[in-house]
Coordinates of N, CA and C and ligand atoms in Angstrom, one line a residue:
M288 N 65.3 132.7 100.2 CA 66.3 133.5 101.0 C 65.9 135.0 101.0
A289 N 66.1 135.6 102.2 CA 65.9 137.0 102.3 C 67.3 137.7 102.5
R290 N 67.5 138.8 101.8 CA 68.7 139.6 102.1 C 68.2 140.9 102.7
L291 N 68.5 141.1 104.0 CA 68.0 142.2 104.7 C 69.1 143.3 104.9
P292 N 68.7 144.5 104.8 CA 69.7 145.6 105.1 C 69.8 145.8 106.6
V293 N 71.0 146.0 107.1 CA 71.1 146.4 108.5 C 72.1 147.5 108.6
K294 N 71.6 148.7 109.1 CA 72.4 149.9 109.2 C 73.2 149.8 110.5
T295 N 74.5 150.0 110.4 CA 75.3 150.1 111.6 C 75.7 151.5 111.9
N296 N 76.0 151.8 113.1 CA 76.1 153.2 113.5 C 77.5 153.6 114.0
S297 N 78.4 152.6 114.2 CA 79.8 153.0 114.6 C 80.8 152.0 114.0
Q298 N 82.0 152.3 114.3 CA 83.1 151.4 113.7 C 83.0 150.0 114.2
T299 N 82.8 149.8 115.5 CA 82.8 148.5 116.1 C 81.5 148.4 116.9
E300 N 80.7 147.5 116.6 CA 79.3 147.4 117.3 C 78.7 146.1 117.1
M301 N 77.9 145.7 118.1 CA 77.1 144.4 118.0 C 75.6 144.8 118.0
I302 N 74.9 144.4 117.0 CA 73.5 144.8 116.8 C 72.7 143.5 116.9
D303 N 71.7 143.5 117.8 CA 70.8 142.4 118.0 C 69.8 142.3 116.9
V304 N 69.9 141.2 116.1 CA 69.1 141.0 114.9 C 68.1 139.9 115.1
T305 N 67.9 139.4 116.4 CA 67.1 138.3 116.6 C 65.6 138.5 116.1
A306 N 65.1 139.7 116.4 CA 63.7 139.9 116.0 C 63.5 139.9 114.5
L307 N 64.6 140.5 113.8 CA 64.6 140.6 112.4 C 64.6 139.2 111.8
V308 N 65.4 138.3 112.4 CA 65.5 136.9 111.9 C 64.2 136.1 112.2
Q309 N 63.7 136.3 113.4 CA 62.4 135.7 113.8 C 61.3 136.1 112.8
D310 N 61.3 137.4 112.4 CA 60.2 137.9 111.5 C 60.3 137.1 110.2
Q311 N 61.5 136.8 109.7 CA 61.7 136.0 108.5 C 61.1 134.6 108.6
V312 N 61.4 134.0 109.8 CA 60.9 132.6 110.1 C 59.4 132.7 110.1
T313 N 58.8 133.6 110.8 CA 57.3 133.8 110.9 C 56.7 134.0 109.5
E314 N 57.3 134.9 108.7 CA 56.8 135.2 107.4 C 56.8 133.9 106.5
S315 N 57.8 133.1 106.6 CA 58.0 131.9 105.8 C 56.9 130.9 106.0
G316 N 56.4 130.9 107.2 CA 55.4 129.9 107.6 C 56.0 128.5 107.9
I317 N 57.3 128.5 108.0 CA 58.0 127.2 108.4 C 57.7 126.8 109.8
S318 N 57.4 125.6 110.0 CA 57.1 125.1 111.4 C 58.4 124.6 112.0
D319 N 59.0 123.6 111.3 CA 60.2 122.9 111.8 C 61.3 122.9 110.7
G320 N 62.5 123.3 111.1 CA 63.6 123.3 110.2 C 64.8 123.9 110.7
L321 N 65.6 124.5 109.8 CA 66.9 125.1 110.2 C 66.9 126.5 109.6
C322 N 67.5 127.4 110.3 CA 67.6 128.8 109.9 C 69.1 129.1 109.8
M323 N 69.6 129.5 108.6 CA 71.0 129.9 108.5 C 71.1 131.4 108.4
V324 N 71.9 132.0 109.2 CA 72.1 133.5 109.1 C 73.6 133.7 108.7
F325 N 73.7 134.5 107.6 CA 75.0 134.6 107.0 C 75.2 136.1 106.6
V326 N 76.5 136.6 106.8 CA 76.8 137.9 106.3 C 77.8 137.9 105.2
P327 N 77.4 138.4 104.0 CA 78.4 138.3 102.8 C 79.3 139.5 102.8
H328 N 80.1 139.6 103.9 CA 81.1 140.7 104.0 C 82.4 140.1 104.7
T329 N 83.5 140.8 104.5 CA 84.7 140.4 105.1 C 85.1 141.1 106.4
T330 N 84.3 142.1 106.8 CA 84.5 142.8 108.0 C 83.3 142.9 108.9
V331 N 82.4 141.9 108.7 CA 81.2 141.8 109.6 C 81.1 140.3 110.0
A332 N 80.7 140.1 111.2 CA 80.5 138.7 111.7 C 79.1 138.5 112.2
V333 N 78.8 137.2 112.5 CA 77.6 136.9 113.2 C 77.9 136.0 114.4
T334 N 77.2 136.3 115.5 CA 77.5 135.4 116.7 C 76.2 135.3 117.5
I335 N 76.1 134.3 118.4 CA 75.0 134.2 119.3 C 75.6 134.4 120.7
N336 N 75.0 135.3 121.5 CA 75.4 135.5 122.9 C 74.3 136.2 123.7
E337 N 74.6 136.6 124.9 CA 73.6 137.1 125.7 C 73.0 138.4 125.2
S338 N 71.7 138.5 125.2 CA 71.0 139.7 124.7 C 70.3 140.5 125.9
A339 N 70.3 139.8 127.1 CA 69.6 140.5 128.2 C 70.3 141.6 128.8
D340 N 71.6 141.4 129.0 CA 72.4 142.5 129.6 C 73.4 143.1 128.6
P341 N 73.1 144.4 128.2 CA 74.0 145.0 127.2 C 75.5 145.1 127.6
A342 N 75.8 144.9 128.8 CA 77.2 145.0 129.3 C 78.0 143.8 128.7
V343 N 77.3 142.7 128.3 CA 78.0 141.6 127.7 C 78.6 142.0 126.3
K344 N 77.8 142.7 125.5 CA 78.3 143.2 124.2 C 79.5 144.0 124.4
H345 N 79.4 144.9 125.4 CA 80.5 145.8 125.7 C 81.7 145.1 126.1
D346 N 81.6 144.0 126.9 CA 82.8 143.3 127.4 C 83.4 142.5 126.2
I347 N 82.5 141.9 125.4 CA 83.0 141.1 124.2 C 83.9 142.0 123.3
L348 N 83.3 143.2 123.0 CA 84.0 144.1 122.1 C 85.3 144.7 122.7
M349 N 85.2 144.9 124.0 CA 86.4 145.4 124.8 C 87.6 144.5 124.6
V350 N 87.3 143.2 124.8 CA 88.3 142.2 124.8 C 88.8 141.9 123.4
I351 N 87.9 141.8 122.5 CA 88.3 141.5 121.1 C 89.1 142.7 120.5
N352 N 88.9 143.9 121.0 CA 89.7 145.1 120.6 C 91.1 145.0 121.2
K353 N 91.2 144.3 122.4 CA 92.5 144.1 123.0 C 93.3 143.0 122.3
I354 N 92.6 141.9 121.9 CA 93.2 140.8 121.3 C 93.7 141.2 119.9
V355 N 92.9 142.0 119.2 CA 93.3 142.5 117.8 C 93.5 144.0 117.8
P356 N 94.7 144.4 118.1 CA 95.0 145.9 118.1 C 94.9 146.6 116.8
W357 N 94.5 147.8 116.8 CA 94.4 148.6 115.6 C 95.7 148.9 115.0
K358 N 96.7 149.1 115.8 CA 98.1 149.4 115.3 C 98.9 148.1 115.4
E359 N 99.4 147.6 114.3 CA 100.2 146.4 114.2 C 100.9 146.5 112.9
A360 N 101.8 145.6 112.6 CA 102.6 145.7 111.3 C 101.8 145.0 110.2
Y361 N 100.5 145.4 110.0 CA 99.7 144.8 109.0 C 100.1 145.2 107.6
R362 N 99.9 144.3 106.7 CA 100.3 144.6 105.3 C 99.2 145.0 104.4
H363 N 98.0 144.7 104.8 CA 96.8 144.9 103.9 C 96.7 146.4 103.7
M364 N 96.7 146.8 102.4 CA 96.7 148.2 102.0 C 95.5 149.0 102.4
E365 N 94.4 148.4 102.5 CA 93.1 149.1 102.8 C 93.1 149.7 104.2
G366 N 94.0 149.2 105.1 CA 94.1 149.7 106.5 C 93.1 149.2 107.4
N367 N 92.3 148.2 107.1 CA 91.3 147.7 108.0 C 91.5 146.2 108.3
S368 N 92.8 145.8 108.4 CA 93.1 144.4 108.7 C 92.5 144.0 110.1
P369 N 92.5 144.8 111.1 CA 91.9 144.3 112.4 C 90.5 143.9 112.2
A370 N 89.7 144.6 111.3 CA 88.3 144.2 111.1 C 88.2 142.9 110.4
H371 N 89.2 142.6 109.4 CA 89.2 141.3 108.8 C 89.5 140.2 109.8
L372 N 90.5 140.4 110.7 CA 90.9 139.5 111.7 C 89.7 139.1 112.7
K373 N 89.0 140.2 113.1 CA 87.9 140.0 114.1 C 86.8 139.2 113.4
T374 N 86.6 139.5 112.1 CA 85.5 138.7 111.4 C 85.9 137.2 111.4
S375 N 87.1 136.9 111.1 CA 87.5 135.5 111.0 C 87.5 134.8 112.4
L376 N 87.8 135.6 113.4 CA 87.7 135.0 114.8 C 86.3 134.7 115.2
I377 N 85.4 135.5 114.8 CA 84.0 135.3 115.2 C 83.2 134.4 114.2
G378 N 83.4 134.6 113.0 CA 82.8 133.8 111.9 C 81.6 134.5 111.2
S379 N 81.3 134.0 110.1 CA 80.3 134.7 109.2 C 78.9 134.1 109.2
S380 N 78.7 133.1 109.9 CA 77.3 132.5 109.9 C 77.0 131.8 111.2
E381 N 75.7 131.6 111.4 CA 75.2 130.7 112.5 C 74.0 129.9 111.9
I382 N 73.8 128.7 112.5 CA 72.7 127.9 112.1 C 71.8 127.7 113.4
I383 N 70.6 128.0 113.3 CA 69.7 127.9 114.5 C 68.5 127.0 114.1
A384 N 68.2 126.1 115.0 CA 67.0 125.2 114.8 C 65.7 126.0 114.9
V385 N 64.7 125.6 114.1 CA 63.4 126.2 114.2 C 62.4 125.1 114.6
E386 N 61.6 125.4 115.7 CA 60.6 124.5 116.2 C 59.3 125.2 116.4
K387 N 58.2 124.7 115.8 CA 56.9 125.3 115.9 C 56.9 126.8 115.5
G388 N 57.7 127.1 114.5 CA 57.8 128.5 114.0 C 58.6 129.4 114.7
R389 N 59.4 128.9 115.8 CA 60.2 129.8 116.6 C 61.6 129.4 116.5
L390 N 62.6 130.4 116.5 CA 64.0 130.1 116.6 C 64.2 129.4 118.0
V391 N 65.0 128.3 118.0 CA 65.3 127.7 119.2 C 66.6 128.3 119.8
L392 N 66.3 129.2 120.7 CA 67.4 130.0 121.4 C 67.2 129.8 122.9
G393 N 68.3 129.9 123.6 CA 68.2 129.8 125.1 C 67.6 131.1 125.6
T394 N 67.2 131.1 126.8 CA 66.5 132.3 127.4 C 67.2 133.6 127.2
W395 N 68.5 133.5 127.4 CA 69.3 134.8 127.4 C 70.0 135.0 126.0
Q396 N 69.8 134.1 125.1 CA 70.5 134.2 123.8 C 69.9 135.1 122.8
G397 N 70.7 135.8 122.1 CA 70.3 136.6 120.9 C 71.3 136.4 119.8
I398 N 70.8 136.8 118.6 CA 71.7 136.7 117.4 C 72.2 138.1 117.2
F399 N 73.5 138.2 117.0 CA 74.1 139.6 116.8 C 74.9 139.7 115.5
L400 N 74.7 140.8 114.8 CA 75.5 141.1 113.7 C 76.6 142.0 114.3
C401 N 77.9 141.6 114.0 CA 79.0 142.3 114.6 C 79.7 143.1 113.6
E402 N 79.6 144.4 113.7 CA 80.2 145.3 112.8 C 81.7 145.6 113.2
F403 N 82.6 145.5 112.3 CA 84.0 145.8 112.7 C 84.7 146.9 111.8
D404 N 83.9 147.4 110.8 CA 84.5 148.4 110.0 C 83.3 149.4 109.5
G405 N 82.6 149.8 110.4 CA 81.4 150.7 110.1 C 81.7 152.1 110.3
P406 N 80.7 153.0 110.3 CA 79.3 152.6 110.0 C 79.0 152.4 108.5
R407 N 78.1 151.5 108.2 CA 77.7 151.2 106.8 C 76.4 150.5 106.9
T408 N 75.8 150.3 105.7 CA 74.6 149.5 105.6 C 75.1 148.1 105.1
R409 N 74.8 147.1 105.9 CA 75.3 145.7 105.7 C 74.1 144.9 105.2
K410 N 74.5 143.7 104.7 CA 73.5 142.7 104.3 C 73.5 141.5 105.2
L411 N 72.3 141.1 105.6 CA 72.1 139.9 106.4 C 71.3 138.9 105.7
D412 N 71.9 137.8 105.3 CA 71.1 136.8 104.6 C 70.5 135.8 105.6
V413 N 69.2 135.5 105.3 CA 68.5 134.5 106.2 C 68.0 133.4 105.2
R414 N 68.4 132.2 105.4 CA 67.9 131.0 104.6 C 67.3 130.0 105.5
L415 N 66.2 129.5 105.1 CA 65.4 128.6 105.9 C 65.3 127.2 105.1
I416 N 65.4 126.2 105.9 CA 65.3 124.8 105.3 C 64.2 124.1 106.1
R417 N 63.2 123.6 105.5 CA 62.2 122.7 106.2 C 62.8 121.4 106.5
A418 N 62.6 120.9 107.7 CA 63.1 119.6 108.1 C 62.2 118.9 109.0
Ligands
ZN675 ZN1 90.2 145.4 103.8

């Protein structure tokens, strides 16, 4: 398993980590198997979506910010309940097949770390299973 640091730059942000994950697959020498990407945080998520047009990231974040408002009758003392909610809506992990040493992603797909309470340095865990 590799635990990689990912520096985020704003409170809410999607960072394309596809190349970082592919580097781990390449370094491992695995030909065929599964790659699990996980974030050990309660205010960061992982998702797969379009990486070609940056407007897609913008639109996803715009709508998720409307679905989960910053001001609400939240009880969580830390004041970052919206970040926790967004993380649960999107999820903390993804599993991607590996074939011939490459992540099996669609032409337009990329893997994104979704920061909801940044900026901070986050951890991205990459685990590989030969199959
Ligand atoms: Zn909190």
